[in-house]
Coordinates of N, CA and C in Angstrom, one line a residue:
X200 N 0.8 -1.2 0.0 CA 0.0 0.0 0.0 C 0.9 1.2 0.0
X201 N 0.6 2.2 -0.9 CA 1.4 3.4 -1.0 C 0.8 4.4 0.0
X202 N 1.7 5.2 0.6 CA 1.3 6.2 1.5 C 1.4 7.6 0.8
X203 N 0.3 8.4 0.9 CA 0.3 9.7 0.2 C 0.2 10.8 1.3
X204 N 1.3 11.2 1.8 CA 1.3 12.1 2.9 C 0.8 13.5 2.5
X205 N 0.9 13.8 1.2 CA 0.5 15.2 0.8 C -1.0 15.3 0.6
X206 N -1.7 14.2 0.7 CA -3.2 14.2 0.5 C -3.5 14.4 -1.0
X207 N -2.6 14.2 -1.9 CA -2.8 14.4 -3.3 C -3.7 13.3 -3.9
X208 N -3.9 13.3 -5.2 CA -4.8 12.3 -5.8 C -4.3 10.9 -5.7
X209 N -5.2 10.0 -5.4 CA -4.9 8.5 -5.3 C -6.2 7.7 -5.6
X210 N -5.9 6.5 -5.9 CA -7.0 5.5 -6.1 C -7.1 4.6 -4.9
X211 N -8.2 4.4 -4.3 CA -8.4 3.6 -3.1 C -9.3 2.4 -3.4
X212 N -8.9 1.2 -3.0 CA -9.7 0.0 -3.3 C -9.3 -1.0 -2.3
X213 N -10.1 -2.1 -2.3 CA -9.8 -3.2 -1.3 C -9.9 -4.6 -2.1
X214 N -9.2 -5.6 -1.5 CA -9.2 -6.9 -2.1 C -10.3 -7.7 -1.5
X215 N -10.4 -9.0 -1.9 CA -11.5 -9.9 -1.4 C -11.4 -10.1 0.1
X216 N -10.2 -10.0 0.7 CA -10.0 -10.2 2.1 C -10.3 -8.9 2.9
X217 N -10.6 -7.8 2.2 CA -10.9 -6.6 2.9 C -9.7 -5.7 3.2
X218 N -8.6 -6.1 2.7 CA -7.4 -5.2 2.9 C -7.5 -4.0 1.9
X219 N -7.2 -2.8 2.5 CA -7.4 -1.6 1.8 C -6.0 -1.1 1.2
X220 N -6.1 -0.7 -0.1 CA -4.9 -0.3 -0.8 C -5.0 1.1 -1.4
X221 N -3.9 1.8 -1.6 CA -3.9 3.0 -2.3 C -2.9 3.0 -3.4
X222 N -3.2 3.6 -4.6 CA -2.3 3.8 -5.6 C -2.2 5.3 -5.8
X223 N -1.0 5.8 -5.5 CA -0.8 7.3 -5.6 C -0.7 7.7 -7.1
X224 N -1.3 8.7 -7.4 CA -1.3 9.2 -8.8 C -0.4 10.4 -9.0
X225 N 0.4 10.3 -10.0 CA 1.4 11.4 -10.3 C 1.4 11.6 -11.8
X226 N 1.6 12.9 -12.2 CA 1.6 13.2 -13.6 C 2.9 12.6 -14.3
X227 N 3.9 12.1 -13.5 CA 5.0 11.5 -14.1 C 4.7 10.1 -14.6
X228 N 3.6 9.5 -14.1 CA 3.1 8.2 -14.6 C 1.6 8.5 -15.0
X229 N 1.4 9.0 -16.2 CA 0.1 9.6 -16.6 C -1.0 8.6 -16.9
X230 N -0.7 7.3 -16.8 CA -1.7 6.3 -17.1 C -1.6 5.1 -16.2
X231 N -2.8 4.8 -15.5 CA -2.9 3.7 -14.6 C -4.0 2.8 -15.1
X232 N -3.6 1.5 -15.4 CA -4.6 0.6 -16.0 C -5.3 -0.2 -14.9
X233 N -6.5 -0.6 -15.1 CA -7.3 -1.4 -14.2 C -7.9 -2.5 -15.0
X234 N -7.7 -3.7 -14.4 CA -8.3 -4.9 -15.1 C -8.1 -6.2 -14.3
X235 N -8.4 -7.3 -14.9 CA -8.2 -8.6 -14.3 C -6.8 -9.2 -14.5
X236 N -6.2 -8.7 -15.6 CA -4.8 -9.2 -15.9 C -3.8 -8.8 -14.8
X237 N -2.9 -9.7 -14.6 CA -1.9 -9.4 -13.6 C -0.9 -8.3 -14.1
X238 N -1.0 -8.0 -15.4 CA -0.2 -6.9 -15.9 C -0.8 -5.6 -15.7
X239 N -2.0 -5.5 -15.2 CA -2.7 -4.2 -15.0 C -2.1 -3.6 -13.7
X240 N -2.0 -2.3 -13.7 CA -1.5 -1.6 -12.5 C -2.3 -1.8 -11.3
X241 N -3.6 -1.9 -11.5 CA -4.5 -2.3 -10.4 C -5.2 -3.5 -10.9
X242 N -4.9 -4.7 -10.3 CA -5.4 -6.0 -10.8 C -6.4 -6.6 -9.9
X243 N -7.6 -6.9 -10.4 CA -8.6 -7.6 -9.7 C -8.7 -9.0 -10.3
X244 N -7.7 -9.9 -10.0 CA -7.5 -11.1 -10.7 C -8.6 -12.1 -10.4
X245 N -9.3 -12.0 -9.3 CA -10.3 -13.0 -8.9 C -11.7 -12.6 -9.3
X246 N -11.9 -11.4 -9.8 CA -13.2 -10.8 -10.2 C -13.4 -11.2 -11.7
X247 N -14.2 -12.3 -12.0 CA -14.4 -12.7 -13.3 C -15.2 -11.8 -14.2
X248 N -15.9 -10.8 -13.5 CA -16.7 -9.9 -14.2 C -15.9 -8.7 -14.7
X249 N -14.6 -8.6 -14.4 CA -13.7 -7.6 -14.8 C -13.0 -8.1 -16.1
X250 N -12.9 -7.3 -17.1 CA -12.1 -7.6 -18.3 C -10.6 -7.6 -18.0
X251 N -9.8 -8.2 -18.9 CA -8.4 -8.3 -18.7 C -7.8 -6.8 -18.6
X252 N -8.2 -6.0 -19.6 CA -7.9 -4.6 -19.6 C -9.3 -3.9 -19.6
X253 N -9.7 -3.4 -18.5 CA -11.1 -2.9 -18.3 C -11.2 -1.4 -18.5
X254 N -10.3 -0.7 -17.9 CA -10.4 0.8 -17.9 C -9.0 1.4 -17.6
X255 N -8.9 2.7 -17.7 CA -7.6 3.3 -17.3 C -7.9 4.7 -16.7
X256 N -7.1 5.1 -15.8 CA -7.2 6.4 -15.2 C -6.0 7.2 -15.8
X257 N -6.3 8.3 -16.5 CA -5.2 9.1 -17.2 C -5.2 10.5 -16.8
X258 N -4.0 11.1 -16.8 CA -3.7 12.5 -16.5 C -3.7 13.2 -17.9
X259 N -4.6 14.2 -18.0 CA -4.6 15.0 -19.2 C -4.5 16.5 -18.9
X260 N -3.3 17.0 -18.9 CA -3.1 18.4 -18.7 C -3.2 18.9 -17.3
X261 N -4.5 19.0 -16.8 CA -4.8 19.5 -15.5 C -5.6 18.6 -14.6
X262 N -6.1 17.5 -15.2 CA -7.0 16.7 -14.5 C -6.7 15.2 -14.7
X263 N -7.2 14.4 -13.7 CA -7.3 13.0 -13.9 C -8.6 12.6 -14.4
X264 N -8.6 11.7 -15.4 CA -9.8 11.2 -16.0 C -9.9 9.7 -16.0
X265 N -11.1 9.1 -16.1 CA -11.2 7.7 -16.3 C -11.7 7.5 -17.7
X266 N -11.2 6.5 -18.4 CA -11.6 6.2 -19.8 C -11.8 4.7 -20.0
X267 N -12.9 4.4 -20.7 CA -13.2 3.1 -21.1 C -13.5 3.2 -22.6
X268 N -12.6 2.7 -23.4 CA -12.7 2.8 -24.9 C -13.5 1.6 -25.5
X269 N -14.3 1.0 -24.7 CA -15.1 -0.1 -25.2 C -14.4 -1.5 -25.1
X270 N -13.3 -1.5 -24.4 CA -12.5 -2.8 -24.3 C -13.2 -3.7 -23.2
X271 N -13.9 -3.1 -22.3 CA -14.5 -3.9 -21.2 C -15.8 -4.6 -21.7
X272 N -16.0 -5.8 -21.2 CA -17.2 -6.6 -21.6 C -18.4 -6.1 -20.9
X273 N -18.3 -5.7 -19.6 CA -19.5 -5.3 -18.8 C -19.6 -3.8 -18.6
X274 N -18.7 -3.0 -19.1 CA -18.7 -1.6 -19.0 C -18.1 -1.1 -17.7
X275 N -17.9 0.2 -17.6 CA -17.4 0.9 -16.4 C -18.4 1.9 -16.0
X276 N -18.6 2.1 -14.7 CA -19.6 3.0 -14.2 C -19.0 3.9 -13.2
X277 N -19.4 5.2 -13.3 CA -18.9 6.2 -12.3 C -20.1 6.7 -11.6
X278 N -20.1 6.5 -10.3 CA -21.2 6.9 -9.4 C -22.5 6.3 -9.9
X279 N -22.5 5.1 -10.5 CA -23.7 4.5 -10.9 C -24.0 4.8 -12.4
X280 N -23.4 5.7 -13.0 CA -23.7 6.0 -14.4 C -22.7 5.4 -15.3
X281 N -23.2 4.7 -16.4 CA -22.3 4.0 -17.3 C -21.4 5.0 -18.0
X282 N -20.1 4.7 -18.1 CA -19.1 5.6 -18.7 C -19.1 5.4 -20.2
X283 N -19.2 6.5 -20.9 CA -19.1 6.5 -22.4 C -17.9 7.4 -22.7
X284 N -16.8 6.7 -23.2 CA -15.6 7.5 -23.5 C -14.8 7.9 -22.3
X285 N -14.7 9.2 -22.0 CA -13.8 9.7 -20.9 C -14.6 10.6 -20.0
X286 N -14.3 10.6 -18.7 CA -14.9 11.5 -17.8 C -13.9 12.0 -16.8
X287 N -13.9 13.3 -16.5 CA -13.1 13.9 -15.5 C -13.5 13.5 -14.1
X288 N -12.5 13.2 -13.3 CA -12.7 12.7 -11.9 C -12.7 13.8 -10.9
X289 N -13.6 13.6 -9.9 CA -13.7 14.5 -8.8 C -13.5 13.7 -7.5
X290 N -13.0 14.3 -6.5 CA -12.7 13.5 -5.3 C -14.0 12.9 -4.8
X291 N -13.9 11.6 -4.5 CA -15.1 10.8 -4.0 C -15.8 10.0 -5.1
X292 N -15.4 10.2 -6.3 CA -16.0 9.5 -7.4 C -15.7 8.0 -7.2
X293 N -16.7 7.2 -7.4 CA -16.6 5.7 -7.3 C -16.6 5.1 -8.7
X294 N -15.6 4.4 -9.0 CA -15.4 3.8 -10.3 C -15.7 2.3 -10.1
X295 N -16.9 1.8 -10.7 CA -17.3 0.4 -10.6 C -16.9 -0.3 -11.8
X296 N -16.1 -1.4 -11.7 CA -15.8 -2.3 -12.8 C -16.1 -3.7 -12.3
X297 N -17.0 -4.4 -13.0 CA -17.5 -5.7 -12.5 C -18.1 -5.5 -11.1
X298 N -17.7 -6.3 -10.2 CA -18.2 -6.2 -8.8 C -17.2 -5.5 -7.9
X299 N -16.1 -4.9 -8.5 CA -15.1 -4.2 -7.8 C -15.3 -2.7 -7.9
X300 N -14.8 -2.0 -6.9 CA -14.9 -0.5 -6.8 C -13.6 0.1 -6.5
X301 N -13.3 1.2 -7.3 CA -12.1 2.0 -7.0 C -12.5 3.4 -6.8
X302 N -12.1 4.0 -5.7 CA -12.5 5.4 -5.4 C -11.4 6.4 -5.6
X303 N -11.7 7.5 -6.3 CA -10.7 8.5 -6.6 C -10.8 9.5 -5.4
X304 N -9.6 9.7 -4.7 CA -9.6 10.5 -3.5 C -8.6 11.6 -3.6
X305 N -9.0 12.8 -3.2 CA -8.1 14.0 -3.1 C -8.5 14.7 -1.8
X306 N -7.6 14.9 -0.9 CA -7.8 15.6 0.3 C -8.2 17.0 0.1
X307 N -9.1 17.6 0.9 CA -9.5 19.0 0.8 C -8.3 19.9 0.7
X308 N -8.3 20.8 -0.3 CA -7.3 21.8 -0.4 C -6.0 21.3 -1.1
X309 N -6.0 20.0 -1.5 CA -4.8 19.5 -2.1 C -4.7 19.9 -3.6
X310 N -5.8 20.2 -4.2 CA -5.7 20.6 -5.6 C -6.7 21.7 -5.9
X311 N -6.3 22.9 -5.7 CA -7.1 24.1 -6.0 C -7.4 24.2 -7.4
X312 N -6.5 23.8 -8.3 CA -6.7 24.0 -9.7 C -7.9 23.2 -10.2
X313 N -8.1 22.0 -9.6 CA -9.2 21.2 -10.0 C -10.5 21.9 -9.7
X314 N -10.6 22.5 -8.6 CA -11.8 23.3 -8.2 C -12.0 24.4 -9.2
X315 N -11.0 25.1 -9.5 CA -11.1 26.3 -10.4 C -11.6 25.9 -11.7
X316 N -11.1 24.7 -12.2 CA -11.5 24.3 -13.5 C -13.0 23.8 -13.5
X317 N -13.4 23.1 -12.5 CA -14.8 22.7 -12.4 C -15.7 23.8 -12.4
X318 N -15.4 24.9 -11.7 CA -16.3 26.1 -11.7 C -16.4 26.7 -13.1
X319 N -15.3 26.6 -13.9 CA -15.3 27.3 -15.2 C -15.9 26.4 -16.3
X320 N -16.2 25.2 -16.0 CA -16.7 24.2 -17.0 C -18.1 24.5 -17.4
X321 N -18.4 24.7 -18.7 CA -19.8 24.8 -19.2 C -20.4 23.4 -19.4
X322 N -21.6 23.3 -19.9 CA -22.2 22.0 -20.2 C -22.5 22.0 -21.8
X323 N -22.8 20.8 -22.3 CA -23.1 20.7 -23.7 C -24.2 21.6 -24.1
X324 N -25.2 21.7 -23.2 CA -26.4 22.4 -23.5 C -26.1 23.9 -23.6
X325 N -25.1 24.4 -22.9 CA -24.7 25.8 -22.9 C -24.0 26.2 -24.2
X326 N -23.6 25.3 -25.0 CA -22.9 25.6 -26.3 C -23.9 25.4 -27.5
X327 N -23.7 26.3 -28.5 CA -24.4 26.2 -29.7 C -23.9 25.0 -30.5
X328 N -24.7 24.5 -31.5 CA -24.3 23.4 -32.3 C -23.0 23.8 -33.1
X329 N -22.9 25.0 -33.5 CA -21.7 25.5 -34.2 C -20.5 25.5 -33.3
X330 N -20.7 25.9 -32.1 CA -19.6 25.9 -31.1 C -19.1 24.4 -30.9
X331 N -20.1 23.5 -30.7 CA -19.7 22.1 -30.5 C -19.0 21.5 -31.7
X332 N -19.4 21.9 -32.9 CA -18.7 21.4 -34.1 C -17.3 21.9 -34.1
X333 N -17.1 23.2 -33.9 CA -15.7 23.8 -33.9 C -14.9 23.1 -32.8
X334 N -15.5 22.9 -31.6 CA -14.7 22.3 -30.5 C -14.3 20.8 -30.8
X335 N -15.2 20.1 -31.5 CA -14.9 18.7 -31.8 C -13.8 18.7 -32.8
X336 N -13.8 19.6 -33.8 CA -12.7 19.6 -34.8 C -11.4 20.0 -34.2
X337 N -11.5 20.9 -33.2 CA -10.2 21.4 -32.5 C -9.6 20.2 -31.8
X338 N -10.4 19.3 -31.3 CA -9.9 18.1 -30.5 C -9.6 16.9 -31.4
X339 N -9.9 16.9 -32.6 CA -9.8 15.7 -33.4 C -8.4 15.1 -33.5
X340 N -7.4 15.9 -33.5 CA -6.0 15.3 -33.5 C -5.7 14.4 -32.3
X341 N -6.5 14.5 -31.2 CA -6.3 13.7 -30.1 C -6.9 12.3 -30.2
X342 N -7.5 12.1 -31.3 CA -8.2 10.8 -31.5 C -7.2 9.6 -31.5
X343 N -6.0 9.8 -32.1 CA -5.1 8.7 -32.1 C -3.9 8.9 -31.1
X344 N -3.8 10.1 -30.6 CA -2.6 10.3 -29.7 C -3.1 11.2 -28.5
X345 N -2.8 10.8 -27.3 CA -3.2 11.6 -26.1 C -2.4 12.9 -26.1
X346 N -1.2 12.9 -26.6 CA -0.4 14.1 -26.6 C -0.3 14.6 -28.0
X347 N -1.1 15.5 -28.4 CA -1.1 16.0 -29.8 C -1.3 17.5 -29.7
X348 N -1.2 18.2 -30.9 CA -1.5 19.6 -31.0 C -3.0 19.8 -31.5
X349 N -3.7 20.7 -31.0 CA -5.1 20.9 -31.5 C -5.1 21.3 -32.9
X350 N -6.2 21.1 -33.6 CA -6.3 21.5 -35.0 C -6.1 23.0 -35.2
X351 N -5.6 23.4 -36.3 CA -5.4 24.8 -36.6 C -6.7 25.4 -37.1
X352 N -6.8 26.7 -37.1 CA -8.0 27.4 -37.6 C -8.3 27.0 -39.0
X353 N -7.3 26.9 -39.8 CA -7.5 26.6 -41.2 C -8.0 25.2 -41.4
X354 N -7.5 24.2 -40.6 CA -7.9 22.8 -40.6 C -9.4 22.7 -40.2
X355 N -9.8 23.5 -39.2 CA -11.2 23.5 -38.7 C -12.1 24.1 -39.8
X356 N -11.6 25.2 -40.4 CA -12.4 25.8 -41.4 C -12.6 24.9 -42.6
X357 N -11.6 24.2 -43.0 CA -11.7 23.3 -44.2 C -12.6 22.2 -43.9
X358 N -12.6 21.6 -42.7 CA -13.4 20.5 -42.3 C -14.9 20.9 -42.2
X359 N -15.2 22.1 -41.7 CA -16.6 22.5 -41.5 C -17.1 23.3 -42.7
X360 N -16.2 23.6 -43.7 CA -16.6 24.5 -44.8 C -17.1 25.8 -44.3
X361 N -16.4 26.4 -43.5 CA -16.7 27.8 -43.0 C -15.4 28.6 -43.1
X362 N -15.5 29.9 -42.9 CA -14.3 30.8 -43.0 C -13.5 30.7 -41.7
X363 N -12.2 31.1 -41.9 CA -11.3 31.1 -40.7 C -11.8 32.2 -39.7
X364 N -12.3 33.3 -40.2 CA -12.8 34.3 -39.3 C -14.0 33.8 -38.5
X365 N -14.8 32.9 -39.1 CA -15.9 32.3 -38.3 C -15.4 31.4 -37.2
X366 N -14.4 30.6 -37.6 CA -13.7 29.8 -36.6 C -13.2 30.6 -35.4
X367 N -12.5 31.7 -35.8 CA -11.9 32.5 -34.7 C -13.0 33.1 -33.8
X368 N -14.1 33.5 -34.4 CA -15.2 34.0 -33.6 C -15.8 33.0 -32.6
X369 N -16.0 31.8 -33.1 CA -16.4 30.7 -32.2 C -15.4 30.4 -31.1
X370 N -14.1 30.4 -31.5 CA -13.1 30.1 -30.5 C -13.0 31.1 -29.4
X371 N -13.2 32.4 -29.8 CA -13.2 33.4 -28.8 C -14.3 33.2 -27.7
X372 N -15.5 32.8 -28.2 CA -16.6 32.5 -27.3 C -16.3 31.3 -26.5
X373 N -15.7 30.3 -27.0 CA -15.3 29.1 -26.3 C -14.3 29.3 -25.3
X374 N -13.3 30.2 -25.6 CA -12.2 30.5 -24.6 C -12.9 31.1 -23.4
X375 N -13.9 32.0 -23.6 CA -14.5 32.7 -22.4 C -15.4 31.7 -21.7
X376 N -16.1 30.8 -22.3 CA -17.0 29.8 -21.6 C -16.2 28.8 -20.8
X377 N -15.0 28.5 -21.3 CA -14.2 27.5 -20.6 C -13.2 28.1 -19.7
X378 N -13.2 29.4 -19.5 CA -12.4 30.1 -18.6 C -10.9 30.1 -18.9
X379 N -10.6 30.1 -20.2 CA -9.1 30.1 -20.6 C -8.8 31.4 -21.3
X380 N -9.7 32.4 -21.4 CA -9.4 33.6 -22.2 C -8.2 34.4 -21.7
X381 N -7.8 34.2 -20.5 CA -6.7 35.0 -19.9 C -5.4 34.3 -20.0
X382 N -5.4 33.1 -20.5 CA -4.1 32.4 -20.7 C -3.3 33.0 -21.8
X383 N -2.0 32.7 -21.8 CA -1.1 33.1 -23.0 C -1.7 32.5 -24.3
X384 N -1.5 33.2 -25.3 CA -2.1 32.8 -26.6 C -1.7 31.4 -27.0
X385 N -0.4 31.1 -26.7 CA 0.0 29.8 -27.2 C -0.5 28.6 -26.3
X386 N -1.2 28.9 -25.2 CA -1.7 27.9 -24.3 C -3.2 27.7 -24.4
X387 N -3.9 28.7 -25.0 CA -5.4 28.7 -25.0 C -6.0 27.5 -25.7
X388 N -5.5 27.2 -26.9 CA -6.1 26.2 -27.7 C -5.9 24.8 -27.1
X389 N -4.7 24.6 -26.5 CA -4.4 23.3 -25.9 C -5.3 23.1 -24.7
X390 N -5.3 24.1 -23.8 CA -6.1 24.0 -22.6 C -7.6 23.9 -22.9
X391 N -8.1 24.6 -23.9 CA -9.5 24.4 -24.3 C -9.8 23.0 -24.7
X392 N -8.9 22.4 -25.6 CA -9.1 21.0 -26.0 C -9.1 20.1 -24.8
X393 N -8.2 20.3 -23.9 CA -8.1 19.4 -22.7 C -9.3 19.5 -21.9
X394 N -9.8 20.7 -21.6 CA -11.0 20.8 -20.8 C -12.2 20.3 -21.5
X395 N -12.3 20.4 -22.8 CA -13.5 19.9 -23.5 C -13.6 18.4 -23.4
X396 N -12.4 17.7 -23.4 CA -12.4 16.3 -23.3 C -12.5 15.8 -21.9
X397 N -11.9 16.5 -21.0 CA -11.9 16.2 -19.6 C -13.4 16.2 -19.1
X398 N -14.1 17.2 -19.5 CA -15.5 17.4 -19.1 C -16.5 16.4 -19.7
X399 N -16.0 15.8 -20.8 CA -16.9 14.9 -21.6 C -17.8 15.6 -22.6
X400 N -17.6 16.9 -22.7 CA -18.4 17.7 -23.7 C -18.0 17.2 -25.1
X401 N -16.7 16.8 -25.3 CA -16.3 16.2 -26.5 C -15.8 14.8 -26.1
X402 N -16.4 13.8 -26.6 CA -16.0 12.4 -26.2 C -15.1 11.8 -27.3
X403 N -14.4 10.8 -27.0 CA -13.5 10.2 -27.9 C -14.3 9.5 -29.1
X404 N -15.5 9.1 -28.8 CA -16.3 8.5 -29.9 C -16.7 9.5 -31.0
X405 N -16.6 10.8 -30.6 CA -17.0 11.9 -31.6 C -15.8 12.2 -32.5
X406 N -14.6 11.9 -32.1 CA -13.4 12.3 -32.8 C -13.1 11.4 -34.0

């Protein structure tokens, strides 16, 4: 069992005998796999309802997320809701895979940035269809690689058959809605794409 004295993010779970374990999360190891295979970082080898590679917890820019890309047989659930694609994790979230449960834990005050981002996050309903389309195209390069550069204005314009100026107009509105308008220019697009995927507003299935 790992000890996390800083109260930072960690995954808490127990085995069949009731022993409690913690896996400390660090951006230096940005992906933690969960499954029945002994090769998984968190292995539930006795739970036959868990797939060999069931789900993964991944660090994307500013947040920890849980992702199930359809590899699991029985699905992954977060707080009782079936996971589709990727979801940003908040402290206390319960990740259910098969009959096993992993809880994402962060001590109060350990991650102020996570709170700031949560407050800035819009919903799908608060975006127009055009804004969602631009946002999806911005994120499309992340379909095959977790670490990619967002699409350029010209690439978005060509894909949606709109002008570059229209793309810029939508992006300005999106920067404001996602709370990134005050970031340096070279960071805005990347942070916008990260937050869109972390929040689930853009899912991997849409890319």
